């Protein structure tokens, strides 16, 4: 099978590509713009094509020339803290071109797979009840809103043009390949601060609860969804278990043996208070033994420490 990853050189994408290359049954192509780093793909049997998603005609030509069966869409220029001006650019540069790619895929019966966000599309909830795929989408950030727009566009194209699709809603992935010095990803950013001897900044009082999944588990679940040809479904991908920010930092204090300082800042209005995903559907379609949180964080920390020669 020939599979195309649009935005396959990032943290999540590169780990997915690695898993598909390992299988030996997929021919993998990745699209990244000229300015994007593709270092995470070094050593993998993958063809890298330089193109911008905004150049729809170029992307369509790549899909045609490579005889792609499945398109996996991983591109977003936003993060949960993004503002209105960022959102406007996202609509122009990503959402609208993506809709045209959906139309192309529908026309030639190519499966369109979209990485949404289980952490933001559902919005806020005061109870601890896990979010099920059939729950209403009520995002409170521009990032989540853009994901909802993409999901609704996919469903519209399915209704009107019979687009074959798969929407996945991952929780909070963490693990090797994640940027320790970026602006998102609690586990990664906290490890980066610890290794540099800096305090870890927390938005709010640390009670916010999230569902975390180790990146290898996410990659395996996704691979099985594609390999099993799951279609016209929306599937949460997570652990089904919640940990507070303070829980995660307590894990890191135990693992690192460093009594690092925690700096609590005012909570942000775009952050949900708790988010745990219901994973019953995920387990129905796949068979993956998930990595316990403490074990996953420990592996990530030790690898990060080794890479920095500390």
Coordinates of C-alpha atoms in Angstrom, one line a residue:
X1 CA 0.0 0.0 0.0
X2 CA 1.2 3.5 -0.8
X3 CA 0.7 6.0 2.0
X4 CA 1.4 9.7 2.1
X5 CA 2.0 11.7 5.3
X6 CA 1.4 15.4 4.9
X7 CA 3.6 16.8 7.7
X8 CA 5.4 13.6 8.5
X9 CA 8.7 14.9 9.8
X10 CA 7.4 16.3 13.1
X11 CA 7.3 14.6 16.5
X12 CA 4.2 12.5 15.9
X13 CA 4.6 12.1 12.2
X14 CA 8.2 10.8 12.3
X15 CA 7.2 8.2 14.8
X16 CA 4.3 7.1 12.7
X17 CA 6.5 7.0 9.6
X18 CA 9.0 4.9 11.5
X19 CA 6.4 2.3 12.4
X20 CA 5.0 2.1 8.9
X21 CA 8.5 1.7 7.4
X22 CA 9.2 -1.1 9.9
X23 CA 6.2 -3.1 8.7
X24 CA 7.6 -3.5 5.2
X25 CA 4.1 -3.6 3.7
X26 CA 3.8 0.2 3.1
X27 CA 5.6 2.5 0.6
X28 CA 5.9 5.8 2.5
X29 CA 6.1 9.3 1.1
X30 CA 6.3 12.4 3.2
X31 CA 5.4 16.0 2.2
X32 CA 7.2 18.8 4.0
X33 CA 7.8 22.5 3.0
X34 CA 11.2 23.6 1.9
X35 CA 11.9 25.3 5.3
X36 CA 11.0 22.3 7.5
X37 CA 13.6 20.1 9.1
X38 CA 13.4 16.4 8.2
X39 CA 16.2 15.3 10.5
X40 CA 13.8 13.0 12.4
X41 CA 13.4 10.9 9.3
X42 CA 17.1 10.2 8.8
X43 CA 17.9 6.6 8.1
X44 CA 14.3 5.6 7.2
X45 CA 13.1 4.2 3.9
X46 CA 10.9 7.1 3.0
X47 CA 10.7 9.4 0.0
X48 CA 10.6 13.1 1.0
X49 CA 9.0 15.6 -1.3
X50 CA 9.2 19.3 -0.7
X51 CA 5.9 21.1 -1.2
X52 CA 3.6 23.4 0.7
X53 CA 0.0 22.3 1.6
X54 CA -1.1 25.7 0.4
X55 CA 0.0 24.7 -3.1
X56 CA -2.9 22.4 -3.7
X57 CA -2.1 21.6 -7.3
X58 CA 1.4 20.4 -6.3
X59 CA 0.0 18.2 -3.6
X60 CA -2.5 16.7 -5.9
X61 CA 0.2 16.0 -8.5
X62 CA 2.3 14.2 -5.9
X63 CA -0.7 12.0 -4.9
X64 CA -1.3 11.2 -8.5
X65 CA 2.3 10.5 -9.5
X66 CA 3.0 8.3 -6.4
X67 CA -0.4 6.5 -6.9
X68 CA -1.2 7.1 -3.2
X69 CA -3.9 5.0 -1.6
X70 CA -4.1 6.8 1.8
X71 CA -3.4 10.4 2.7
X72 CA -2.6 11.1 6.4
X73 CA -3.0 14.8 7.3
X74 CA -0.9 15.9 10.3
X75 CA -0.4 19.6 9.5
X76 CA -1.3 22.4 11.9
X77 CA 0.4 25.8 12.5
X78 CA -1.4 26.3 15.7
X79 CA -0.9 25.3 19.4
X80 CA -3.5 25.5 22.1
X81 CA -2.3 28.9 23.1
X82 CA -2.6 30.4 19.6
X83 CA -4.6 33.6 19.1
X84 CA -6.9 35.0 16.5
X85 CA -4.3 36.2 14.0
X86 CA -2.7 32.8 14.0
X87 CA -6.1 31.3 13.5
X88 CA -6.8 33.5 10.5
X89 CA -3.6 32.3 8.9
X90 CA -4.5 28.7 9.7
X91 CA -7.7 29.0 7.8
X92 CA -6.0 30.4 4.7
X93 CA -2.9 28.3 4.7
X94 CA -4.2 25.0 6.0
X95 CA -8.0 24.5 6.4
X96 CA -9.1 25.8 3.0
X97 CA -6.4 24.0 1.0
X98 CA -7.1 20.8 3.0
X99 CA -10.8 20.9 1.9
X100 CA -9.7 20.9 -1.7
X101 CA -7.4 17.9 -1.0
X102 CA -10.4 16.1 0.5
X103 CA -12.3 16.8 -2.7
X104 CA -9.5 15.3 -4.8
X105 CA -9.4 12.2 -2.5
X106 CA -13.1 11.8 -2.8
X107 CA -13.0 12.0 -6.6
X108 CA -10.3 9.3 -6.9
X109 CA -11.5 7.1 -4.0
X110 CA -8.4 7.8 -1.8
X111 CA -8.7 7.5 1.9
X112 CA -8.3 10.7 3.9
X113 CA -7.0 10.3 7.4
X114 CA -6.9 13.2 9.8
X115 CA -5.1 13.7 13.1
X116 CA -7.5 15.8 15.2
X117 CA -7.1 16.5 18.9
X118 CA -8.8 14.6 21.7
X119 CA -7.3 17.1 24.1
X120 CA -9.1 20.2 22.7
X121 CA -12.1 19.4 20.5
X122 CA -14.4 18.3 23.3
X123 CA -13.9 21.4 25.4
X124 CA -14.4 21.7 29.2
X125 CA -16.2 19.4 31.5
X126 CA -16.6 19.7 35.3
X127 CA -17.1 16.0 35.9
X128 CA -14.4 13.3 35.5
X129 CA -16.4 11.3 33.0
X130 CA -14.3 10.3 30.0
X131 CA -15.1 11.8 26.7
X132 CA -16.7 9.4 24.2
X133 CA -16.4 10.0 20.4
X134 CA -20.1 10.8 20.2
X135 CA -19.9 13.6 22.7
X136 CA -20.5 17.1 21.4
X137 CA -17.4 19.1 20.2
X138 CA -17.2 22.4 22.2
X139 CA -13.6 23.6 21.9
X140 CA -12.5 26.7 23.9
X141 CA -9.3 27.4 22.0
X142 CA -8.7 28.5 18.4
X143 CA -6.5 25.4 18.0
X144 CA -9.5 23.2 19.0
X145 CA -11.8 25.2 16.8
X146 CA -9.6 24.6 13.8
X147 CA -9.6 20.9 14.5
X148 CA -13.4 20.9 14.8
X149 CA -13.7 22.8 11.4
X150 CA -11.5 20.1 9.8
X151 CA -13.5 17.3 11.2
X152 CA -16.8 18.9 10.1
X153 CA -15.4 19.4 6.6
X154 CA -14.4 15.7 6.4
X155 CA -17.9 14.6 7.4
X156 CA -19.5 17.1 5.0
X157 CA -17.3 15.6 2.1
X158 CA -18.3 12.1 3.2
X159 CA -22.0 13.0 3.1
X160 CA -21.8 14.9 -0.2
X161 CA -19.0 13.2 -2.1
X162 CA -18.6 9.8 -0.3
X163 CA -15.1 10.6 0.9
X164 CA -13.6 7.6 2.7
X165 CA -12.1 8.9 6.0
X166 CA -10.6 8.1 9.4
X167 CA -10.5 10.7 12.1
X168 CA -8.3 10.0 15.1
X169 CA -8.4 12.1 18.3
X170 CA -5.1 11.5 20.2
X171 CA -4.8 12.6 23.8
X172 CA -1.4 14.0 25.0
X173 CA 1.5 12.1 23.4
X174 CA 4.9 12.2 24.8
X175 CA 8.2 10.4 24.3
X176 CA 11.4 10.3 22.1
X177 CA 11.7 12.8 19.4
X178 CA 9.6 15.4 21.2
X179 CA 11.1 18.9 21.5
X180 CA 12.3 19.5 25.1
X181 CA 12.5 23.2 24.5
X182 CA 9.2 23.9 22.7
X183 CA 6.0 25.6 23.9
X184 CA 3.8 22.5 24.3
X185 CA 4.0 19.0 25.8
X186 CA 4.2 19.1 29.6
X187 CA 6.4 16.0 29.9
X188 CA 8.9 17.1 27.3
X189 CA 9.1 20.8 28.4
X190 CA 9.4 19.8 32.1
X191 CA 12.3 17.4 31.3
X192 CA 14.0 20.2 29.3
X193 CA 13.7 22.5 32.3
X194 CA 15.0 19.8 34.7
X195 CA 18.0 19.0 32.6
X196 CA 18.9 22.8 32.4
X197 CA 18.4 23.3 36.1
X198 CA 15.5 25.7 35.6
X199 CA 12.1 25.9 37.4
X200 CA 9.1 24.2 35.7
X201 CA 6.3 26.7 34.8
X202 CA 2.7 25.6 35.3
X203 CA -0.4 27.3 34.2
X204 CA -2.8 27.2 37.1
X205 CA -2.4 25.3 40.3
X206 CA -1.4 22.0 38.8
X207 CA -4.8 20.3 39.3
X208 CA -5.7 20.1 35.6
X209 CA -6.0 16.5 34.5
X210 CA -4.9 15.1 31.2
X211 CA -4.8 11.7 29.4
X212 CA -1.2 10.9 28.3
X213 CA -0.1 8.2 25.8
X214 CA 3.5 7.1 25.1
X215 CA 4.4 7.8 21.5
X216 CA 5.2 4.2 20.6
X217 CA 1.8 3.2 21.8
X218 CA 0.1 5.9 19.7
X219 CA 2.1 4.8 16.7
X220 CA 1.2 1.2 17.1
X221 CA -2.5 1.9 17.6
X222 CA -2.5 4.1 14.5
X223 CA -0.7 1.6 12.4
X224 CA -3.2 -1.1 13.4
X225 CA -6.1 1.2 12.5
X226 CA -4.7 1.7 9.0
X227 CA -3.6 -1.9 8.6
X228 CA -7.0 -3.1 9.6
X229 CA -8.6 -0.7 7.1
X230 CA -10.8 1.0 9.7
X231 CA -12.8 3.5 7.7
X232 CA -15.5 6.2 8.2
X233 CA -14.9 6.2 11.9
X234 CA -13.8 8.7 14.6
X235 CA -11.5 7.1 17.2
X236 CA -10.0 8.4 20.4
X237 CA -6.4 7.3 21.0
X238 CA -5.4 7.6 24.6
X239 CA -4.7 5.7 27.8
X240 CA -8.2 6.1 29.2
X241 CA -6.6 7.3 32.5
X242 CA -6.1 10.8 33.8
X243 CA -3.1 12.4 35.7
X244 CA -2.9 15.9 37.0
X245 CA 0.0 18.2 36.2
X246 CA 1.1 17.8 39.8
X247 CA 1.0 14.0 39.4
X248 CA 3.3 14.2 36.4
X249 CA 5.8 16.5 38.1
X250 CA 5.8 14.2 41.1
X251 CA 6.7 11.3 38.8
X252 CA 9.6 13.4 37.4
X253 CA 10.9 14.3 40.8
X254 CA 11.0 10.6 41.7
X255 CA 12.6 9.6 38.3
X256 CA 15.1 12.4 38.1
X257 CA 16.0 12.5 41.8
X258 CA 16.0 16.3 41.4
X259 CA 13.9 18.5 43.7
X260 CA 13.3 21.1 41.0
X261 CA 11.3 24.2 41.6
X262 CA 7.7 24.6 40.3
X263 CA 6.6 28.1 39.3
X264 CA 2.8 28.4 39.2
X265 CA 1.3 31.0 36.9
X266 CA -2.3 32.2 36.4
X267 CA -4.4 29.7 34.6
X268 CA -5.1 30.4 30.9
X269 CA -8.7 30.6 29.6
X270 CA -8.0 28.3 26.7
X271 CA -6.9 25.4 28.8
X272 CA -9.5 22.7 29.8
X273 CA -9.7 21.7 33.4
X274 CA -9.8 17.9 32.8
X275 CA -9.6 15.6 29.8
X276 CA -9.7 11.9 29.8
X277 CA -10.6 9.9 26.7
X278 CA -12.9 6.9 26.6
X279 CA -10.9 4.3 24.6
X280 CA -13.4 1.5 24.2
X281 CA -13.7 2.0 20.5
X282 CA -9.8 2.1 20.2
X283 CA -9.6 -1.3 21.9
X284 CA -12.3 -2.7 19.7
X285 CA -10.3 -2.0 16.6
X286 CA -6.8 -2.6 17.9
X287 CA -4.8 -4.8 20.2
X288 CA -2.0 -2.8 22.0
X289 CA -0.6 -3.2 25.5
X290 CA -0.2 0.4 26.7
X291 CA 2.9 1.6 28.5
X292 CA 2.3 2.6 32.1
X293 CA 2.7 6.4 32.7
X294 CA 5.6 6.1 35.2
X295 CA 7.5 3.7 32.9
X296 CA 7.0 5.8 29.8
X297 CA 8.1 9.0 31.5
X298 CA 11.1 7.2 33.0
X299 CA 12.2 5.9 29.5
X300 CA 11.8 9.4 28.0
X301 CA 13.7 11.1 30.8
X302 CA 16.6 8.6 30.7
X303 CA 16.9 8.9 26.9
X304 CA 16.8 12.7 27.1
X305 CA 19.5 12.7 29.7
X306 CA 21.7 10.4 27.7
X307 CA 21.3 12.5 24.6
X308 CA 22.5 15.5 26.5
X309 CA 25.4 13.6 27.9
X310 CA 24.3 14.5 31.5

